[in-house]
PDB file of C-alpha atoms in Angstrom:
ATOM      1  CA  MET A   1     116.733 112.208 114.683  1.00 46.00           C
ATOM      2  CA  PHE A   2     116.843 108.931 116.627  1.00 44.00           C
ATOM      3  CA  PHE A   3     119.637 107.777 118.902  1.00 47.00           C
ATOM      4  CA  CYS A   4     119.341 104.256 120.295  1.00 49.00           C
ATOM      5  CA  VAL A   5     121.588 102.743 122.876  1.00 51.00           C
ATOM      6  CA  SER A   6     119.479  99.883 124.211  1.00 48.00           C
ATOM      7  CA  THR A   7     118.056  96.802 122.517  1.00 50.00           C
ATOM      8  CA  SER A   8     114.520  97.799 123.505  1.00 49.00           C
ATOM      9  CA  CYS A   9     114.959 101.128 121.717  1.00 51.00           C
ATOM     10  CA  LEU A  10     116.254  99.302 118.664  1.00 48.00           C
ATOM     11  CA  SER A  11     113.176  97.072 118.703  1.00 49.00           C
ATOM     12  CA  VAL A  12     110.858 100.088 118.806  1.00 51.00           C
ATOM     13  CA  LEU A  13     112.780 101.717 115.970  1.00 52.00           C
ATOM     14  CA  SER A  14     112.533  98.492 113.910  1.00 48.00           C
ATOM     15  CA  VAL A  15     108.761  98.376 114.283  1.00 46.00           C
ATOM     16  CA  PHE A  16     108.496 102.072 113.411  1.00 51.00           C
ATOM     17  CA  LEU A  17     110.512 101.555 110.210  1.00 50.00           C
ATOM     18  CA  MET A  18     108.409  98.524 109.236  1.00 44.00           C
ATOM     19  CA  VAL A  19     105.236 100.639 109.493  1.00 49.00           C
ATOM     20  CA  LEU A  20     106.797 103.283 107.249  1.00 53.00           C
ATOM     21  CA  GLU A  21     107.565 100.640 104.605  1.00 55.00           C
ATOM     22  CA  LYS A  22     103.947  99.541 104.195  1.00 60.00           C
ATOM     23  CA  VAL A  23     102.844  97.515 101.197  1.00 57.00           C
ATOM     24  CA  PRO A  24     101.299  99.599  98.421  1.00 68.00           C
ATOM     25  CA  SER A  25      97.508  99.596  98.454  1.00 93.00           C
ATOM     26  CA  CYS A  26      95.393  98.020  95.761  1.00 97.00           C
ATOM     27  CA  ASP A  27      94.463 101.510  94.562  1.00 96.00           C
ATOM     28  CA  GLN A  28      98.135 102.382  94.044  1.00 96.00           C
ATOM     29  CA  GLU A  29      98.836  99.112  92.225  1.00 96.00           C
ATOM     30  CA  ARG A  30      95.698  99.565  90.085  1.00 97.00           C
ATOM     31  CA  GLN A  31      96.688 103.100  89.070  1.00 97.00           C
ATOM     32  CA  SER A  32     100.192 101.943  88.195  1.00 96.00           C
ATOM     33  CA  ALA A  33      98.769  99.084  86.061  1.00 96.00           C
ATOM     34  CA  LEU A  34      96.347 101.452  84.291  1.00 96.00           C
ATOM     35  CA  ASP A  35      99.221 103.829  83.516  1.00 96.00           C
ATOM     36  CA  GLU A  36     101.304 100.934  82.146  1.00 95.00           C
ATOM     37  CA  ASP A  37      98.314  99.712  80.100  1.00 94.00           C
ATOM     38  CA  ARG A  38      97.938 103.157  78.515  1.00 94.00           C
ATOM     39  CA  GLN A  39     101.633 103.175  77.594  1.00 94.00           C
ATOM     40  CA  ASN A  40     101.642  99.562  76.306  1.00 90.00           C
ATOM     41  CA  PRO A  41      98.082  98.795  75.168  1.00 86.00           C
ATOM     42  CA  ARG A  42      99.094  95.587  73.361  1.00 85.00           C
ATOM     43  CA  GLU A  43     100.524  94.004  76.502  1.00 85.00           C
ATOM     44  CA  ALA A  44      98.299  91.772  78.639  1.00 91.00           C
ATOM     45  CA  ILE A  45      98.545  93.858  81.815  1.00 93.00           C
ATOM     46  CA  PHE A  46      96.818  92.554  84.942  1.00 96.00           C
ATOM     47  CA  ILE A  47      94.749  95.323  86.549  1.00 96.00           C
ATOM     48  CA  PRO A  48      93.712  94.520  90.136  1.00 98.00           C
ATOM     49  CA  ASP A  49      90.111  94.916  91.271  1.00 98.00           C
ATOM     50  CA  CYS A  50      89.939  97.018  94.448  1.00 98.00           C
ATOM     51  CA  GLY A  51      87.456  97.256  97.269  1.00 95.00           C
ATOM     52  CA  PRO A  52      86.972  99.944  99.904  1.00 92.00           C
ATOM     53  CA  GLY A  53      89.932 101.261 101.862  1.00 91.00           C
ATOM     54  CA  GLY A  54      92.594 100.275  99.346  1.00 93.00           C
ATOM     55  CA  LEU A  55      92.030  96.552  99.921  1.00 97.00           C
ATOM     56  CA  TYR A  56      91.947  93.966  97.164  1.00 98.00           C
ATOM     57  CA  LYS A  57      88.681  92.265  96.274  1.00 98.00           C
ATOM     58  CA  PRO A  58      88.959  88.601  97.328  1.00 98.00           C
ATOM     59  CA  VAL A  59      88.585  87.312  93.746  1.00 98.00           C
ATOM     60  CA  GLN A  60      90.852  88.730  91.057  1.00 98.00           C
ATOM     61  CA  CYS A  61      90.581  88.006  87.321  1.00 97.00           C
ATOM     62  CA  HIS A  62      92.949  88.673  84.466  1.00 96.00           C
ATOM     63  CA  GLN A  63      90.659  89.961  81.734  1.00 90.00           C
ATOM     64  CA  SER A  64      92.822  88.950  78.763  1.00 90.00           C
ATOM     65  CA  THR A  65      93.554  85.392  79.921  1.00 92.00           C
ATOM     66  CA  GLY A  66      90.252  84.544  81.601  1.00 94.00           C
ATOM     67  CA  TYR A  67      91.982  83.229  84.726  1.00 95.00           C
ATOM     68  CA  CYS A  68      90.573  84.089  88.173  1.00 97.00           C
ATOM     69  CA  TRP A  69      92.037  83.361  91.615  1.00 97.00           C
ATOM     70  CA  CYS A  70      91.505  84.189  95.267  1.00 98.00           C
ATOM     71  CA  VAL A  71      93.821  86.624  97.052  1.00 97.00           C
ATOM     72  CA  LEU A  72      94.561  87.891 100.523  1.00 97.00           C
ATOM     73  CA  VAL A  73      92.595  91.151 100.611  1.00 97.00           C
ATOM     74  CA  ASP A  74      95.286  93.096 102.474  1.00 95.00           C
ATOM     75  CA  THR A  75      98.247  92.206 100.253  1.00 95.00           C
ATOM     76  CA  GLY A  76      96.739  90.952  96.995  1.00 96.00           C
ATOM     77  CA  ARG A  77      98.911  87.837  97.195  1.00 96.00           C
ATOM     78  CA  PRO A  78      97.330  84.848  95.421  1.00 97.00           C
ATOM     79  CA  ILE A  79      96.109  81.961  97.561  1.00 97.00           C
ATOM     80  CA  PRO A  80      97.723  78.791  96.159  1.00 96.00           C
ATOM     81  CA  GLY A  81      95.421  76.312  94.452  1.00 95.00           C
ATOM     82  CA  THR A  82      92.598  78.785  93.756  1.00 96.00           C
ATOM     83  CA  SER A  83      93.308  79.661  90.108  1.00 94.00           C
ATOM     84  CA  THR A  84      90.620  78.683  87.615  1.00 94.00           C
ATOM     85  CA  ARG A  85      89.663  79.537  84.070  1.00 91.00           C
TER      86      ARG A  85
END
């Protein structure tokens, strides 16, 4: 249990909570997409391509649409202006 009475303690607690709320890894997102694809095989589900350590590969492609784009490897967020077909 945490009890904070100073602003410095609140800052430390904030950082600690941010670490606990980490972004899901590529592996987690990939598994979730594969599960969804099995349940809804007719849907065009994007399945991320993962590298070592749960990071995203820098180039992602949507197999059913043919589009590819660059992403930030730690978050998987698309880099604007990089989408191509």
